[in-house]
């Protein structure tokens, strides 16, 4: 009994340390309210000055929870990020802007499906009804609006399955019961582990700015080869063999032949967007499925492949077809990439101009 209590006290003290790191100068006596979006104390303590401050606070929380549970910070971050990307599909279910994490657990799961009190916050009764909720902050309350309680509850679920990468994948599948969710969370964890940072928001234009190219918005125009369909992307016309670059930090999800897109590459980024590059002449020799890439990294070269069996070339002028798709959990849908392409192109030009002026 003493050993159990000692472990519980140590866990609580470290969690309180995590809360102090995250929320700054909040007193220990006020930590019970921290993370509760309805609490004035919580609201007054959450005033990050910039997105970088939010990243710092989140990473501190993940690392402190990792020290408590042994779950690597990048796996906790991956679950949190996946929750954030799928929450955008329903704005009514988005976490409070005062929250640091994006994790949201519905009452039947948090309290237990047979729990008669679906607003229960008692760790003892939640455990009795086999609910998901745990008290991570040590205040005696399992609060589904408290970041520390939510993250500790998720970490407790992961700990039940073990600490290997395969254990992690199984635990994620058991939580979502959805293969694609397990794949996405695993991909995000690999990205965070590789770059050892949360901010993976940088982007690059898919073609070198010094090359000759032209493009316009061709979203939604008709296509006839292979049946009636619309154009889900932007065509960037440029000479055969021009370098094609990754537009994002991401992981190569697909590589190979597609009868419409020819030799193509698909890259998944940390925002659960799938970047699609088609009609390539070939790939950069080291490019493999599962490989991690960064903005501006060469992935292949412009060609005119596609519209037929593997190896078909020359049925249209050389160009890069660039598409982008967003995964919202159940469905993945395409959207017009043209505004983003213009944004990345202009941003890169400004950065190069600024760098040129600074070197003089």
Short mmCIF file of N, CA and C in Angstrom, two decimals, residues 5-98:
data_model
loop_
_atom_site.label_atom_id
_atom_site.label_comp_id
_atom_site.label_asym_id
_atom_site.label_seq_id
_atom_site.Cartn_x
_atom_site.Cartn_y
_atom_site.Cartn_z
N UNK A 5 0.96 4.29 -2.78
CA UNK A 5 0.73 5.69 -2.44
C UNK A 5 1.93 6.55 -2.80
N UNK A 6 3.14 6.02 -2.58
CA UNK A 6 4.34 6.77 -2.92
C UNK A 6 4.41 7.07 -4.41
N UNK A 7 4.07 6.06 -5.21
CA UNK A 7 4.08 6.26 -6.66
C UNK A 7 3.04 7.30 -7.07
N UNK A 8 1.88 7.24 -6.42
CA UNK A 8 0.83 8.19 -6.75
C UNK A 8 1.23 9.60 -6.39
N UNK A 9 1.88 9.76 -5.21
CA UNK A 9 2.34 11.08 -4.80
C UNK A 9 3.39 11.62 -5.76
N UNK A 10 4.34 10.75 -6.17
CA UNK A 10 5.36 11.18 -7.11
C UNK A 10 4.75 11.61 -8.43
N UNK A 11 3.76 10.83 -8.90
CA UNK A 11 3.09 11.20 -10.15
C UNK A 11 2.41 12.56 -10.03
N UNK A 12 1.72 12.77 -8.91
CA UNK A 12 1.01 14.02 -8.71
C UNK A 12 1.97 15.20 -8.65
N UNK A 13 3.10 15.03 -7.94
CA UNK A 13 4.07 16.12 -7.83
C UNK A 13 4.65 16.49 -9.18
N UNK A 14 4.96 15.47 -10.00
CA UNK A 14 5.52 15.77 -11.31
C UNK A 14 4.48 16.43 -12.20
N UNK A 15 3.22 15.98 -12.10
CA UNK A 15 2.16 16.61 -12.88
C UNK A 15 1.97 18.06 -12.46
N UNK A 16 2.07 18.33 -11.17
CA UNK A 16 1.96 19.71 -10.69
C UNK A 16 3.12 20.54 -11.24
N UNK A 17 4.29 19.93 -11.33
CA UNK A 17 5.44 20.60 -11.92
C UNK A 17 5.17 20.92 -13.38
N UNK A 18 4.52 19.95 -14.08
CA UNK A 18 4.17 20.19 -15.48
C UNK A 18 3.23 21.36 -15.60
N UNK A 19 2.23 21.40 -14.72
CA UNK A 19 1.27 22.50 -14.77
C UNK A 19 1.95 23.84 -14.53
N UNK A 20 2.90 23.86 -13.57
CA UNK A 20 3.59 25.11 -13.27
C UNK A 20 4.42 25.58 -14.45
N UNK A 21 5.05 24.62 -15.16
CA UNK A 21 5.83 24.99 -16.34
C UNK A 21 4.95 25.55 -17.44
N UNK A 22 3.78 24.90 -17.63
CA UNK A 22 2.90 25.29 -18.72
C UNK A 22 2.23 26.63 -18.47
N UNK A 23 1.72 26.80 -17.29
CA UNK A 23 0.89 27.98 -17.03
C UNK A 23 1.63 29.13 -16.35
N UNK A 24 2.96 28.99 -16.22
CA UNK A 24 3.74 30.12 -15.74
C UNK A 24 3.67 30.31 -14.25
N UNK A 25 3.22 31.48 -13.80
CA UNK A 25 3.33 31.88 -12.41
C UNK A 25 2.09 31.54 -11.59
N UNK A 26 1.31 30.55 -12.01
CA UNK A 26 0.12 30.16 -11.26
C UNK A 26 0.55 29.49 -9.95
N UNK A 27 -0.05 29.84 -8.85
CA UNK A 27 0.31 29.26 -7.56
C UNK A 27 -0.16 27.82 -7.44
N UNK A 28 0.52 27.05 -6.57
CA UNK A 28 0.16 25.65 -6.37
C UNK A 28 -1.27 25.52 -5.89
N UNK A 29 -1.72 26.46 -5.09
CA UNK A 29 -3.08 26.37 -4.57
C UNK A 29 -4.13 26.54 -5.64
N UNK A 30 -3.75 27.13 -6.77
CA UNK A 30 -4.71 27.36 -7.86
C UNK A 30 -4.65 26.28 -8.93
N UNK A 31 -3.74 25.30 -8.80
CA UNK A 31 -3.55 24.35 -9.90
C UNK A 31 -4.74 23.44 -10.13
N UNK A 32 -5.60 23.29 -9.12
CA UNK A 32 -6.77 22.46 -9.33
C UNK A 32 -7.68 23.00 -10.40
N UNK A 33 -7.62 24.33 -10.61
CA UNK A 33 -8.49 24.95 -11.61
C UNK A 33 -7.82 25.06 -12.96
N UNK A 34 -6.51 24.85 -13.01
CA UNK A 34 -5.79 25.03 -14.26
C UNK A 34 -6.24 24.01 -15.30
N UNK A 35 -6.45 24.51 -16.53
CA UNK A 35 -6.87 23.64 -17.62
C UNK A 35 -8.37 23.56 -17.75
N UNK A 36 -9.12 24.07 -16.80
CA UNK A 36 -10.57 24.08 -16.90
C UNK A 36 -11.00 25.36 -17.60
N UNK A 37 -11.57 25.22 -18.77
CA UNK A 37 -11.88 26.40 -19.58
C UNK A 37 -12.94 27.29 -18.95
N UNK A 38 -13.67 26.78 -17.96
CA UNK A 38 -14.70 27.60 -17.33
C UNK A 38 -14.15 28.34 -16.12
N UNK A 39 -12.89 28.10 -15.77
CA UNK A 39 -12.32 28.69 -14.57
C UNK A 39 -11.68 30.03 -14.87
N UNK A 40 -11.97 31.09 -14.10
CA UNK A 40 -11.32 32.38 -14.28
C UNK A 40 -9.81 32.27 -14.15
N UNK A 41 -9.36 31.44 -13.22
CA UNK A 41 -7.92 31.28 -13.05
C UNK A 41 -7.27 30.72 -14.30
N UNK A 42 -7.97 29.76 -14.92
CA UNK A 42 -7.43 29.17 -16.15
C UNK A 42 -7.39 30.20 -17.26
N UNK A 43 -8.48 30.95 -17.41
CA UNK A 43 -8.55 31.93 -18.47
C UNK A 43 -7.50 33.02 -18.31
N UNK A 44 -7.25 33.44 -17.08
CA UNK A 44 -6.30 34.51 -16.87
C UNK A 44 -4.87 34.06 -17.09
N UNK A 45 -4.60 32.75 -16.94
CA UNK A 45 -3.23 32.26 -17.09
C UNK A 45 -2.89 31.94 -18.53
N UNK A 46 -3.89 31.82 -19.39
CA UNK A 46 -3.66 31.45 -20.78
C UNK A 46 -3.62 32.68 -21.66
N UNK A 47 -2.44 33.25 -21.83
CA UNK A 47 -2.33 34.41 -22.69
C UNK A 47 -1.04 34.33 -23.49
N UNK A 48 -0.89 33.27 -24.31
CA UNK A 48 0.33 33.13 -25.11
C UNK A 48 0.48 34.29 -26.08
N UNK A 49 1.70 34.80 -26.23
CA UNK A 49 1.93 35.99 -27.04
C UNK A 49 2.04 35.65 -28.52
N UNK A 50 2.36 34.42 -28.83
CA UNK A 50 2.54 34.06 -30.23
C UNK A 50 2.36 32.57 -30.39
N UNK A 51 2.31 32.15 -31.66
CA UNK A 51 2.19 30.72 -31.92
C UNK A 51 3.40 29.96 -31.39
N UNK A 52 4.57 30.60 -31.43
CA UNK A 52 5.77 29.94 -30.92
C UNK A 52 5.66 29.69 -29.42
N UNK A 53 5.01 30.61 -28.69
CA UNK A 53 4.79 30.42 -27.25
C UNK A 53 3.91 29.20 -27.01
N UNK A 54 2.90 29.03 -27.86
CA UNK A 54 1.99 27.89 -27.72
C UNK A 54 2.76 26.58 -27.95
N UNK A 55 3.60 26.56 -28.99
CA UNK A 55 4.40 25.37 -29.25
C UNK A 55 5.30 25.04 -28.06
N UNK A 56 5.92 26.06 -27.47
CA UNK A 56 6.81 25.85 -26.32
C UNK A 56 6.02 25.26 -25.15
N UNK A 57 4.85 25.84 -24.87
CA UNK A 57 4.04 25.38 -23.75
C UNK A 57 3.55 23.95 -23.97
N UNK A 58 3.12 23.65 -25.19
CA UNK A 58 2.66 22.29 -25.48
C UNK A 58 3.80 21.28 -25.31
N UNK A 59 4.97 21.60 -25.84
CA UNK A 59 6.09 20.66 -25.76
C UNK A 59 6.50 20.44 -24.31
N UNK A 60 6.47 21.49 -23.49
CA UNK A 60 6.77 21.32 -22.07
C UNK A 60 5.77 20.37 -21.41
N UNK A 61 4.50 20.52 -21.77
CA UNK A 61 3.47 19.65 -21.21
C UNK A 61 3.70 18.20 -21.64
N UNK A 62 3.98 17.99 -22.93
CA UNK A 62 4.23 16.63 -23.43
C UNK A 62 5.45 16.02 -22.73
N UNK A 63 6.52 16.79 -22.59
CA UNK A 63 7.74 16.25 -21.99
C UNK A 63 7.55 15.92 -20.52
N UNK A 64 6.80 16.74 -19.79
CA UNK A 64 6.54 16.46 -18.39
C UNK A 64 5.65 15.24 -18.24
N UNK A 65 4.66 15.11 -19.12
CA UNK A 65 3.81 13.93 -19.06
C UNK A 65 4.59 12.68 -19.46
N UNK A 66 5.54 12.83 -20.35
CA UNK A 66 6.42 11.72 -20.72
C UNK A 66 7.25 11.27 -19.53
N UNK A 67 7.73 12.24 -18.72
CA UNK A 67 8.50 11.90 -17.53
C UNK A 67 7.66 11.12 -16.52
N UNK A 68 6.37 11.43 -16.47
CA UNK A 68 5.46 10.75 -15.55
C UNK A 68 5.14 9.34 -16.02
N UNK A 69 4.88 9.19 -17.30
CA UNK A 69 4.31 7.94 -17.82
C UNK A 69 5.28 7.06 -18.60
N UNK A 70 6.37 7.63 -19.09
CA UNK A 70 7.28 6.87 -19.93
C UNK A 70 6.88 6.84 -21.38
N UNK A 71 5.74 7.46 -21.74
CA UNK A 71 5.33 7.55 -23.14
C UNK A 71 6.11 8.69 -23.79
N UNK A 72 6.85 8.43 -24.87
CA UNK A 72 7.64 9.49 -25.51
C UNK A 72 6.79 10.71 -25.87
N UNK A 73 7.36 11.89 -25.72
CA UNK A 73 6.60 13.13 -25.93
C UNK A 73 6.03 13.19 -27.34
N UNK A 74 6.78 12.66 -28.34
CA UNK A 74 6.33 12.80 -29.72
C UNK A 74 5.09 11.94 -30.00
N UNK A 75 4.88 10.88 -29.23
CA UNK A 75 3.66 10.08 -29.41
C UNK A 75 2.45 10.79 -28.81
N UNK A 76 2.64 11.42 -27.67
CA UNK A 76 1.56 12.22 -27.08
C UNK A 76 1.21 13.37 -28.01
N UNK A 77 2.25 14.01 -28.57
CA UNK A 77 2.03 15.12 -29.49
C UNK A 77 1.30 14.66 -30.74
N UNK A 78 1.60 13.45 -31.21
CA UNK A 78 0.98 12.94 -32.43
C UNK A 78 -0.52 12.71 -32.24
N UNK A 79 -0.90 12.13 -31.09
CA UNK A 79 -2.32 11.93 -30.80
C UNK A 79 -3.03 13.27 -30.71
N UNK A 80 -2.41 14.20 -30.01
CA UNK A 80 -2.99 15.53 -29.84
C UNK A 80 -3.19 16.22 -31.19
N UNK A 81 -2.17 16.13 -32.06
CA UNK A 81 -2.26 16.77 -33.37
C UNK A 81 -3.33 16.13 -34.24
N UNK A 82 -3.44 14.81 -34.20
CA UNK A 82 -4.48 14.15 -34.99
C UNK A 82 -5.86 14.59 -34.52
N UNK A 83 -6.04 14.66 -33.21
CA UNK A 83 -7.32 15.13 -32.67
C UNK A 83 -7.62 16.54 -33.15
N UNK A 84 -6.59 17.37 -33.22
CA UNK A 84 -6.79 18.76 -33.64
C UNK A 84 -7.20 18.83 -35.11
N UNK A 85 -6.62 17.97 -35.95
CA UNK A 85 -6.95 18.01 -37.38
C UNK A 85 -8.36 17.50 -37.66
N UNK A 86 -8.80 16.47 -36.95
CA UNK A 86 -10.15 15.95 -37.23
C UNK A 86 -11.22 16.79 -36.54
N UNK A 87 -10.87 17.55 -35.49
CA UNK A 87 -11.86 18.39 -34.81
C UNK A 87 -12.33 19.52 -35.70
N UNK A 88 -11.51 19.92 -36.68
CA UNK A 88 -11.87 21.03 -37.55
C UNK A 88 -13.08 20.74 -38.42
N UNK A 89 -13.44 19.46 -38.55
CA UNK A 89 -14.59 19.12 -39.39
C UNK A 89 -15.90 19.55 -38.74
N UNK A 90 -15.89 19.77 -37.42
CA UNK A 90 -17.10 20.17 -36.70
C UNK A 90 -16.72 21.26 -35.72
N UNK A 91 -16.93 22.52 -36.10
CA UNK A 91 -16.49 23.64 -35.28
C UNK A 91 -17.19 23.66 -33.92
N UNK A 92 -18.37 23.06 -33.83
CA UNK A 92 -19.07 23.03 -32.54
C UNK A 92 -18.35 22.15 -31.53
N UNK A 93 -17.50 21.23 -32.02
CA UNK A 93 -16.81 20.31 -31.13
C UNK A 93 -15.35 20.70 -30.91
N UNK A 94 -14.95 21.87 -31.44
CA UNK A 94 -13.60 22.32 -31.23
C UNK A 94 -13.37 22.62 -29.75
N UNK A 95 -12.19 22.25 -29.21
CA UNK A 95 -11.89 22.58 -27.83
C UNK A 95 -11.89 24.09 -27.61
N UNK A 96 -12.08 24.51 -26.38
CA UNK A 96 -12.03 25.93 -26.04
C UNK A 96 -10.71 26.53 -26.48
N UNK A 97 -10.71 27.79 -26.97
CA UNK A 97 -9.45 28.43 -27.36
C UNK A 97 -8.49 28.59 -26.19
N UNK A 98 -9.00 28.45 -24.96
CA UNK A 98 -8.15 28.53 -23.78
C UNK A 98 -7.36 27.25 -23.55
#
